[in-house]
Amino acid sequence: IEKLGWIDGAGDFLKFIRSLRYELETGWFLLDRTVYPDFETSTYSFFLDKLADRCRELLLQPSSPRGTCEVLNRVLFHEFGFRGARENFDNPDNSFLHLVLDRREGLPITLCAIYILVARRIGFELDPIGTPGRFMVGCFAGDIPFYIDVWAGGKMIDLEEMGSYLGISMEESSGSILLPVTVSEMLTRGCRNLVHHFSLQGKKEEADMFNSFVMEFDKI
């Protein structure tokens, strides 16, 4: 089948889930292939490389964590125009990484994935943060963590401000909501988004497929 050029996108993603060897970029492109099996992943990896190359051009060393995030914000949100999909939030295409890279528009979680993948290419480690209301990026490189809201164009929020920013009581809620989530948790949330958005469109087959992936992740 592979020699004939046919791709079993759903089967490949299922194998990835069961492998327990999770890597964000590989995993999300495999998720994309479940619905769009023919796109060329290398094209989009090269585009992420291009974004990182531009960041390197602007970075002045030594750079503080906040200074590095300012460069990432400039490149992603100002020069390349990435933004939140506000008018068509429920469009499933906002959850597919290669389409978000094409359209420069996506959900908080896919914008976070791009932000993290570009940062890693310049040697800057950031983490996904799965808060209840909005997916964000966390920076733990300094003495005190801070957070980046990609939906707000890369707004940086101090740790002590996060409760009021999210509209929650940090005393009543678990502090774990501000800790990084795993790649599997991030991909599971991406699949849950697709279950919801395909269901809204009345596309039961696609919604059922992504729900089966959620259940597979939940077995882990």
Coordinates of N, CA and C in Angstrom, one line a residue:
I1 N 0.8 -1.2 0.0 CA 0.0 0.0 0.0 C 0.9 1.3 0.0
E2 N 1.9 1.2 0.8 CA 2.8 2.4 0.9 C 3.5 2.6 -0.5
K3 N 3.9 1.6 -1.2 CA 4.6 1.7 -2.5 C 3.6 2.3 -3.5
L4 N 2.3 2.1 -3.3 CA 1.3 2.7 -4.2 C 1.0 4.1 -3.9
G5 N 1.6 4.6 -2.8 CA 1.3 6.0 -2.4 C 0.1 6.2 -1.5
W6 N -0.5 5.1 -1.0 CA -1.6 5.3 -0.1 C -1.2 5.4 1.3
I7 N -1.8 6.3 2.0 CA -1.4 6.5 3.4 C -2.5 6.3 4.3
D8 N -2.3 5.4 5.3 CA -3.3 5.1 6.4 C -3.1 6.1 7.5
G9 N -3.6 7.3 7.4 CA -3.3 8.3 8.4 C -3.8 8.0 9.8
A10 N -5.0 7.4 9.8 CA -5.6 7.1 11.1 C -4.8 5.9 11.8
G11 N -4.4 5.0 10.9 CA -3.7 3.8 11.4 C -2.3 4.3 11.9
D12 N -1.7 5.2 11.2 CA -0.3 5.7 11.6 C -0.4 6.4 12.9
F13 N -1.5 7.2 13.1 CA -1.6 8.0 14.3 C -1.9 7.0 15.5
L14 N -2.7 6.0 15.3 CA -2.9 5.0 16.3 C -1.7 4.3 16.7
K15 N -0.8 4.0 15.8 CA 0.5 3.3 16.1 C 1.3 4.3 16.9
F16 N 1.3 5.6 16.6 CA 2.1 6.6 17.3 C 1.6 6.6 18.8
I17 N 0.2 6.6 19.0 CA -0.3 6.7 20.3 C 0.2 5.5 21.1
R18 N 0.1 4.3 20.5 CA 0.4 3.1 21.2 C 1.9 2.9 21.4
S19 N 2.7 3.6 20.7 CA 4.2 3.5 20.8 C 4.7 4.0 22.1
L20 N 4.0 5.0 22.7 CA 4.4 5.7 23.9 C 5.7 6.5 23.7
R21 N 6.1 6.7 22.5 CA 7.3 7.5 22.2 C 6.8 8.8 21.6
Y22 N 6.5 9.8 22.5 CA 5.8 11.0 22.0 C 6.8 12.2 21.8
E23 N 6.6 12.8 20.6 CA 7.3 14.0 20.3 C 6.3 14.9 19.6
L24 N 6.3 16.2 20.0 CA 5.2 17.1 19.7 C 5.1 17.3 18.2
E25 N 6.2 17.6 17.5 CA 6.0 17.9 16.0 C 5.6 16.7 15.2
T26 N 6.2 15.5 15.5 CA 5.9 14.3 14.8 C 4.4 14.0 15.1
G27 N 4.1 14.0 16.4 CA 2.7 13.6 16.8 C 1.6 14.5 16.1
W28 N 1.9 15.8 16.1 CA 0.8 16.7 15.6 C 0.7 16.6 14.1
F29 N 1.8 16.4 13.4 CA 1.7 16.2 11.9 C 1.0 14.8 11.6
L30 N 1.2 13.8 12.4 CA 0.5 12.6 12.3 C -1.0 12.8 12.5
L31 N -1.3 13.6 13.5 CA -2.7 13.9 13.7 C -3.3 14.6 12.5
D32 N -2.6 15.5 11.9 CA -3.1 16.2 10.7 C -3.3 15.1 9.6
R33 N -2.5 14.1 9.4 CA -2.6 13.2 8.4 C -3.8 12.3 8.5
T34 N -4.4 12.2 9.6 CA -5.6 11.4 9.8 C -6.7 12.0 8.9
V35 N -6.7 13.3 8.6 CA -7.8 13.9 7.7 C -7.1 14.4 6.4
Y36 N -5.9 14.8 6.5 CA -5.2 15.3 5.3 C -4.0 14.5 5.0
P37 N -4.1 13.3 4.4 CA -3.0 12.3 4.3 C -1.9 12.7 3.3
D38 N -2.2 13.6 2.4 CA -1.3 13.9 1.3 C -0.4 15.1 1.5
F39 N -0.5 15.8 2.6 CA 0.3 17.0 2.7 C 1.8 16.6 3.0
E40 N 2.7 17.4 2.6 CA 4.1 17.1 2.7 C 4.7 17.7 4.1
T41 N 5.0 16.8 5.0 CA 5.4 17.3 6.3 C 6.7 18.1 6.3
S42 N 7.6 17.7 5.4 CA 8.9 18.4 5.3 C 8.7 19.9 4.9
T43 N 7.7 20.2 4.1 CA 7.4 21.6 3.7 C 7.2 22.4 5.0
Y44 N 6.4 21.9 5.9 CA 6.1 22.7 7.1 C 7.2 22.6 8.1
S45 N 7.9 21.6 8.2 CA 9.1 21.6 9.1 C 10.1 22.6 8.6
F46 N 10.3 22.8 7.3 CA 11.2 23.8 6.7 C 10.6 25.2 7.0
F47 N 9.3 25.4 7.0 CA 8.8 26.7 7.3 C 9.0 27.0 8.8
L48 N 8.9 26.0 9.7 CA 9.2 26.3 11.1 C 10.7 26.6 11.2
D49 N 11.6 26.0 10.4 CA 13.0 26.3 10.4 C 13.2 27.8 10.0
K50 N 12.4 28.2 9.0 CA 12.5 29.6 8.5 C 12.1 30.6 9.6
L51 N 11.1 30.3 10.3 CA 10.7 31.2 11.4 C 11.8 31.2 12.5
A52 N 12.4 30.1 12.8 CA 13.5 30.1 13.8 C 14.7 30.8 13.3
D53 N 15.0 30.7 12.0 CA 16.1 31.4 11.4 C 16.0 32.9 11.5
R54 N 14.7 33.4 11.3 CA 14.5 34.8 11.5 C 14.6 35.3 12.9
C55 N 14.2 34.4 13.9 CA 14.4 34.7 15.3 C 15.9 34.9 15.6
R56 N 16.7 34.0 15.1 CA 18.1 34.0 15.3 C 18.7 35.3 14.8
E57 N 18.2 35.8 13.7 CA 18.8 37.0 13.1 C 18.5 38.2 14.1
L58 N 17.4 38.2 14.8 CA 17.1 39.3 15.7 C 17.6 39.2 17.1
L59 N 17.9 38.0 17.5 CA 18.3 37.8 18.9 C 19.7 38.4 19.2
L60 N 19.8 39.1 20.2 CA 21.1 39.6 20.7 C 21.5 38.8 21.9
Q61 N 22.7 38.3 21.9 CA 23.2 37.4 22.9 C 24.1 38.2 23.9
P62 N 24.0 38.0 25.2 CA 23.1 37.1 25.8 C 21.7 37.7 25.9
S63 N 20.7 36.9 25.8 CA 19.3 37.3 25.8 C 18.6 36.7 27.0
S64 N 17.8 37.5 27.7 CA 17.0 37.0 28.9 C 15.9 36.2 28.3
P65 N 15.2 35.4 29.2 CA 14.0 34.7 28.7 C 12.9 35.6 28.2
R66 N 12.7 36.7 28.8 CA 11.7 37.6 28.3 C 12.1 38.3 27.0
G67 N 13.4 38.6 26.9 CA 13.9 39.1 25.7 C 13.7 38.2 24.5
T68 N 14.0 36.9 24.7 CA 13.8 35.9 23.7 C 12.3 35.8 23.3
C69 N 11.4 35.8 24.3 CA 10.0 35.8 24.0 C 9.6 37.0 23.2
E70 N 10.2 38.2 23.5 CA 9.8 39.4 22.7 C 10.2 39.2 21.2
V71 N 11.3 38.5 21.0 CA 11.7 38.3 19.6 C 10.8 37.3 19.0
L72 N 10.4 36.2 19.7 CA 9.4 35.3 19.2 C 8.1 36.0 18.8
N73 N 7.7 36.8 19.7 CA 6.4 37.6 19.5 C 6.5 38.4 18.2
R74 N 7.6 39.1 18.1 CA 7.8 40.0 16.9 C 7.7 39.2 15.6
V75 N 8.5 38.1 15.6 CA 8.5 37.3 14.4 C 7.2 36.6 14.1
L76 N 6.6 35.9 15.1 CA 5.4 35.2 14.8 C 4.1 36.1 14.6
F77 N 4.0 37.0 15.5 CA 2.7 37.8 15.5 C 2.7 39.1 14.7
H78 N 3.9 39.6 14.6 CA 4.0 40.9 13.8 C 4.5 40.7 12.4
E79 N 5.6 40.1 12.3 CA 6.2 39.9 10.9 C 5.4 38.9 10.1
F80 N 5.1 37.7 10.7 CA 4.4 36.7 9.9 C 2.9 36.7 10.2
G81 N 2.4 37.5 11.1 CA 0.9 37.7 11.2 C 0.1 36.5 11.8
F82 N 0.7 35.7 12.6 CA -0.1 34.6 13.3 C -1.1 35.3 14.2
R83 N -2.3 34.7 14.3 CA -3.3 35.3 15.1 C -4.3 34.2 15.5
G84 N -5.1 34.5 16.5 CA -6.2 33.6 17.0 C -7.3 33.7 16.0
A85 N -7.9 32.5 15.8 CA -9.1 32.4 14.9 C -10.4 32.8 15.6
R86 N -10.7 34.1 15.7 CA -11.8 34.6 16.5 C -13.1 34.5 15.8
E87 N -13.1 34.7 14.5 CA -14.4 34.7 13.7 C -14.9 33.3 13.4
N88 N -14.0 32.4 13.2 CA -14.3 31.0 12.8 C -13.7 30.0 13.8
F89 N -13.9 30.3 15.1 CA -13.2 29.5 16.1 C -13.5 28.0 16.0
D90 N -14.7 27.7 15.6 CA -15.2 26.3 15.7 C -14.8 25.5 14.4
N91 N -14.1 26.1 13.5 CA -13.7 25.5 12.2 C -12.6 24.4 12.6
P92 N -12.9 23.1 12.3 CA -11.9 22.1 12.6 C -10.5 22.4 12.0
D93 N -10.4 23.1 10.9 CA -9.1 23.4 10.3 C -8.1 24.2 11.3
N94 N -8.7 24.8 12.3 CA -7.9 25.5 13.3 C -7.1 24.6 14.2
S95 N -7.4 23.3 14.1 CA -6.7 22.3 14.9 C -5.6 21.6 14.2
F96 N -5.5 21.8 12.9 CA -4.5 21.1 12.1 C -3.3 21.9 11.9
L97 N -2.2 21.5 12.4 CA -1.0 22.3 12.4 C -0.5 22.9 11.1
H98 N -0.6 22.0 10.1 CA -0.1 22.5 8.8 C -1.0 23.5 8.2
L99 N -2.3 23.5 8.4 CA -3.2 24.5 7.9 C -3.1 25.8 8.7
V100 N -2.8 25.7 10.0 CA -2.5 26.9 10.8 C -1.3 27.6 10.3
L101 N -0.3 26.8 9.9 CA 1.0 27.4 9.3 C 0.7 28.0 8.0
D102 N -0.2 27.5 7.2 CA -0.6 28.0 5.9 C -1.4 29.3 6.1
R103 N -2.4 29.3 7.0 CA -3.4 30.4 7.1 C -3.0 31.4 8.1
R104 N -2.0 31.1 9.0 CA -1.5 32.0 10.1 C -2.6 32.2 11.1
E105 N -3.5 31.3 11.3 CA -4.7 31.5 12.1 C -5.0 30.2 12.8
G106 N -5.2 30.2 14.1 CA -5.5 28.9 14.8 C -6.1 29.1 16.2
L107 N -6.2 27.9 16.8 CA -6.7 27.9 18.2 C -5.5 28.2 19.1
P108 N -5.8 28.5 20.4 CA -4.7 28.7 21.3 C -3.7 27.5 21.4
I109 N -4.2 26.3 21.3 CA -3.4 25.1 21.5 C -2.5 25.0 20.2
T110 N -2.9 25.2 19.0 CA -2.1 25.1 17.9 C -1.1 26.2 17.8
L111 N -1.5 27.4 18.2 CA -0.5 28.5 18.2 C 0.5 28.3 19.2
C112 N 0.2 27.7 20.4 CA 1.2 27.3 21.4 C 2.1 26.3 20.8
A113 N 1.6 25.3 20.1 CA 2.5 24.3 19.5 C 3.6 24.9 18.6
I114 N 3.1 25.9 17.8 CA 4.0 26.6 16.8 C 5.1 27.4 17.6
Y115 N 4.6 28.1 18.6 CA 5.5 28.9 19.5 C 6.6 28.0 20.1
I116 N 6.2 26.9 20.7 CA 7.1 26.0 21.3 C 8.1 25.4 20.4
L117 N 7.6 25.0 19.2 CA 8.5 24.3 18.2 C 9.5 25.3 17.6
V118 N 9.1 26.5 17.4 CA 10.1 27.5 16.9 C 11.1 27.8 18.0
A119 N 10.6 28.0 19.3 CA 11.5 28.2 20.4 C 12.6 27.1 20.5
R120 N 12.1 25.9 20.4 CA 13.1 24.8 20.5 C 14.1 24.8 19.5
R121 N 13.8 25.3 18.3 CA 14.8 25.3 17.2 C 15.9 26.3 17.5
I122 N 15.6 27.3 18.3 CA 16.7 28.3 18.7 C 17.3 28.0 20.0
G123 N 17.0 26.8 20.5 CA 17.6 26.3 21.8 C 17.0 26.9 23.0
F124 N 15.7 27.3 22.9 CA 15.0 27.9 24.0 C 13.8 27.0 24.4
E125 N 13.9 26.4 25.6 CA 12.9 25.4 26.0 C 11.7 26.1 26.7
L126 N 10.5 25.9 26.1 CA 9.2 26.4 26.7 C 8.3 25.2 26.9
D127 N 7.3 25.3 27.7 CA 6.4 24.2 28.0 C 4.9 24.6 27.7
P128 N 4.1 23.5 27.3 CA 2.7 23.8 27.2 C 2.0 23.7 28.5
I129 N 1.1 24.7 28.7 CA 0.3 24.8 29.9 C -1.2 24.7 29.6
G130 N -1.8 23.7 30.1 CA -3.2 23.4 29.8 C -4.2 24.0 30.8
T131 N -4.3 25.3 30.9 CA -5.2 25.9 31.9 C -6.6 25.6 31.4
P132 N -7.6 25.6 32.3 CA -9.0 25.3 32.0 C -9.6 26.1 30.9
G133 N -9.3 27.4 30.9 CA -10.0 28.3 30.0 C -9.2 28.5 28.7
R134 N -7.9 28.4 28.7 CA -7.1 28.7 27.6 C -5.8 28.1 27.6
F135 N -5.3 27.5 26.5 CA -4.0 26.9 26.4 C -3.0 28.0 26.3
M136 N -1.9 27.9 27.1 CA -0.9 28.9 27.1 C 0.5 28.2 27.1
V137 N 1.6 29.1 27.1 CA 2.9 28.6 27.1 C 3.6 29.1 28.4
G138 N 4.4 28.2 29.0 CA 5.1 28.6 30.2 C 6.5 28.6 30.0
C139 N 7.2 29.6 30.7 CA 8.6 29.7 30.6 C 9.2 29.5 32.0
F140 N 10.0 28.5 32.2 CA 10.6 28.2 33.5 C 12.1 28.3 33.5
A141 N 12.6 29.1 32.5 CA 14.0 29.2 32.4 C 14.7 30.1 33.4
G142 N 13.9 31.0 34.0 CA 14.5 31.9 35.0 C 14.1 31.5 36.4
D143 N 14.4 32.3 37.4 CA 14.1 32.0 38.8 C 12.6 31.9 39.1
I144 N 11.9 32.8 38.4 CA 10.4 32.9 38.6 C 9.7 32.6 37.3
P145 N 8.8 31.6 37.2 CA 8.1 31.3 36.0 C 7.3 32.5 35.5
F146 N 7.1 32.6 34.2 CA 6.1 33.5 33.6 C 5.4 32.8 32.5
Y147 N 4.3 33.4 32.0 CA 3.5 32.7 31.1 C 3.2 33.5 29.8
I148 N 3.0 32.9 28.7 CA 2.8 33.6 27.5 C 1.4 33.2 26.9
D149 N 0.6 34.2 26.7 CA -0.7 34.0 26.1 C -0.7 34.3 24.6
V150 N -0.5 33.2 23.8 CA -0.4 33.4 22.4 C -1.7 33.9 21.8
W151 N -2.8 33.6 22.4 CA -4.1 34.2 21.9 C -4.1 35.7 21.9
A152 N -3.4 36.2 22.9 CA -3.3 37.7 23.0 C -2.0 38.2 22.4
G153 N -1.5 37.6 21.4 CA -0.3 38.1 20.7 C 1.0 37.9 21.4
G154 N 1.0 37.0 22.4 CA 2.3 36.8 23.1 C 2.4 37.6 24.4
K155 N 1.2 38.0 24.9 CA 1.3 38.8 26.2 C 1.9 37.9 27.3
M156 N 2.9 38.5 28.0 CA 3.6 37.8 29.1 C 2.9 38.2 30.4
I157 N 2.6 37.1 31.2 CA 1.9 37.3 32.5 C 2.8 36.7 33.6
D158 N 3.0 37.5 34.6 CA 3.8 37.0 35.8 C 3.0 35.9 36.5
L159 N 3.7 35.1 37.3 CA 3.1 34.0 38.0 C 2.0 34.5 39.0
E160 N 2.3 35.6 39.7 CA 1.3 36.1 40.7 C 0.1 36.7 40.1
E161 N 0.2 37.0 38.8 CA -1.0 37.6 38.1 C -1.9 36.6 37.4
M162 N -1.5 35.3 37.4 CA -2.2 34.3 36.6 C -3.6 34.1 37.1
G163 N -3.8 34.1 38.4 CA -5.1 33.9 39.0 C -6.1 34.9 38.5
S164 N -5.8 36.2 38.6 CA -6.7 37.2 38.2 C -6.8 37.2 36.6
Y165 N -5.7 36.9 35.9 CA -5.8 36.9 34.5 C -6.7 35.8 34.0
L166 N -6.7 34.7 34.6 CA -7.6 33.6 34.2 C -9.0 33.7 34.8
G167 N -9.2 34.6 35.8 CA -10.4 34.7 36.5 C -10.7 33.6 37.4
I168 N -9.7 33.0 38.1 CA -9.9 31.9 39.0 C -9.2 32.3 40.3
S169 N -9.6 31.6 41.4 CA -8.9 31.7 42.7 C -7.8 30.7 42.8
M170 N -6.6 31.1 42.9 CA -5.5 30.2 43.0 C -5.5 29.4 44.3
E171 N -6.2 30.1 45.4 CA -6.3 29.4 46.6 C -7.2 28.2 46.6
E172 N -8.3 28.4 45.8 CA -9.3 27.3 45.7 C -9.0 26.3 44.6
S173 N -8.2 26.7 43.6 CA -7.9 25.7 42.6 C -6.5 25.1 42.8
S174 N -6.3 24.0 42.2 CA -5.0 23.4 42.3 C -3.9 24.1 41.6
G175 N -2.8 24.3 42.2 CA -1.7 25.0 41.5 C -1.1 24.2 40.4
S176 N -1.6 23.0 40.2 CA -1.1 22.1 39.1 C -1.5 22.6 37.8
I177 N -2.6 23.4 37.7 CA -3.0 23.9 36.4 C -2.0 24.8 35.8
L178 N -1.1 25.3 36.6 CA 0.0 26.2 36.0 C 1.3 25.4 35.7
L179 N 1.2 24.1 35.9 CA 2.4 23.3 35.6 C 2.3 22.7 34.1
P180 N 3.4 22.4 33.5 CA 3.4 21.9 32.1 C 2.6 20.6 32.0
V181 N 2.0 20.4 30.8 CA 1.3 19.2 30.5 C 2.2 18.4 29.6
T182 N 2.0 17.1 29.4 CA 2.8 16.2 28.6 C 2.4 16.4 27.1
V183 N 3.2 15.8 26.2 CA 2.8 15.8 24.8 C 1.5 15.0 24.6
S184 N 1.4 13.9 25.3 CA 0.2 13.1 25.2 C -1.1 13.9 25.6
E185 N -0.9 14.6 26.7 CA -2.1 15.4 27.2 C -2.4 16.5 26.2
M186 N -1.4 17.1 25.6 CA -1.6 18.2 24.6 C -2.3 17.6 23.4
L187 N -1.9 16.5 22.9 CA -2.5 15.9 21.7 C -3.9 15.4 22.0
T188 N -4.1 14.9 23.3 CA -5.5 14.5 23.7 C -6.4 15.6 23.6
R189 N -6.0 16.8 24.1 CA -6.8 18.0 24.1 C -7.1 18.4 22.7
G190 N -6.1 18.3 21.8 CA -6.3 18.6 20.4 C -7.4 17.7 19.8
C191 N -7.3 16.5 20.1 CA -8.3 15.5 19.6 C -9.7 15.8 20.2
R192 N -9.8 16.2 21.5 CA -11.1 16.5 22.1 C -11.7 17.8 21.4
N193 N -10.8 18.7 21.0 CA -11.3 19.9 20.3 C -11.9 19.5 19.0
L194 N -11.3 18.5 18.3 CA -11.8 18.1 17.0 C -13.1 17.3 17.1
V195 N -13.2 16.5 18.2 CA -14.5 15.8 18.4 C -15.6 16.9 18.5
H196 N -15.4 17.9 19.3 CA -16.4 19.0 19.5 C -16.7 19.7 18.2
H197 N -15.6 20.1 17.5 CA -15.9 20.9 16.3 C -16.4 20.1 15.1
F198 N -16.0 18.9 15.0 CA -16.7 18.1 13.9 C -18.1 17.7 14.3
S199 N -18.4 17.6 15.6 CA -19.8 17.3 16.0 C -20.7 18.5 15.7
L200 N -20.1 19.7 15.9 CA -20.9 20.9 15.6 C -21.3 21.0 14.1
Q201 N -20.4 20.4 13.3 CA -20.6 20.4 11.8 C -21.5 19.2 11.4
G202 N -21.8 18.4 12.3 CA -22.6 17.2 12.0 C -21.8 16.1 11.3
K203 N -20.5 16.2 11.4 CA -19.6 15.2 10.8 C -19.3 14.1 11.8
K204 N -20.3 13.1 11.9 CA -20.2 12.1 13.0 C -19.0 11.2 12.8
E205 N -18.7 10.8 11.5 CA -17.6 9.9 11.3 C -16.3 10.4 11.7
E206 N -16.0 11.7 11.4 CA -14.8 12.3 11.9 C -14.8 12.5 13.4
A207 N -15.9 12.9 14.0 CA -16.0 13.1 15.4 C -15.7 11.8 16.1
D208 N -16.3 10.7 15.6 CA -16.1 9.4 16.2 C -14.6 8.9 16.1
M209 N -14.0 9.2 15.0 CA -12.6 8.9 14.8 C -11.7 9.5 15.9
F210 N -11.9 10.8 16.1 CA -11.1 11.5 17.0 C -11.4 11.2 18.5
N211 N -12.7 10.8 18.7 CA -13.1 10.3 20.0 C -12.4 9.0 20.3
S212 N -12.2 8.1 19.3 CA -11.5 6.9 19.5 C -10.0 7.1 19.8
F213 N -9.4 8.2 19.3 CA -8.1 8.5 19.6 C -8.0 9.0 21.1
V214 N -9.0 9.8 21.5 CA -9.0 10.2 22.9 C -9.1 9.0 23.8
M215 N -9.9 8.1 23.5 CA -10.1 6.9 24.3 C -8.8 6.1 24.4
E216 N -8.1 6.1 23.2 CA -6.8 5.4 23.2 C -5.7 6.0 24.1
F217 N -5.7 7.4 24.0 CA -4.8 8.1 24.9 C -5.2 7.8 26.4
D218 N -6.5 7.8 26.7 CA -6.9 7.6 28.0 C -6.5 6.3 28.6
K219 N -6.2 5.3 27.8 CA -5.8 4.0 28.2 C -4.4 4.0 28.8
I220 N -3.6 5.0 28.5 CA -2.2 5.0 28.8 C -2.1 5.3 30.3

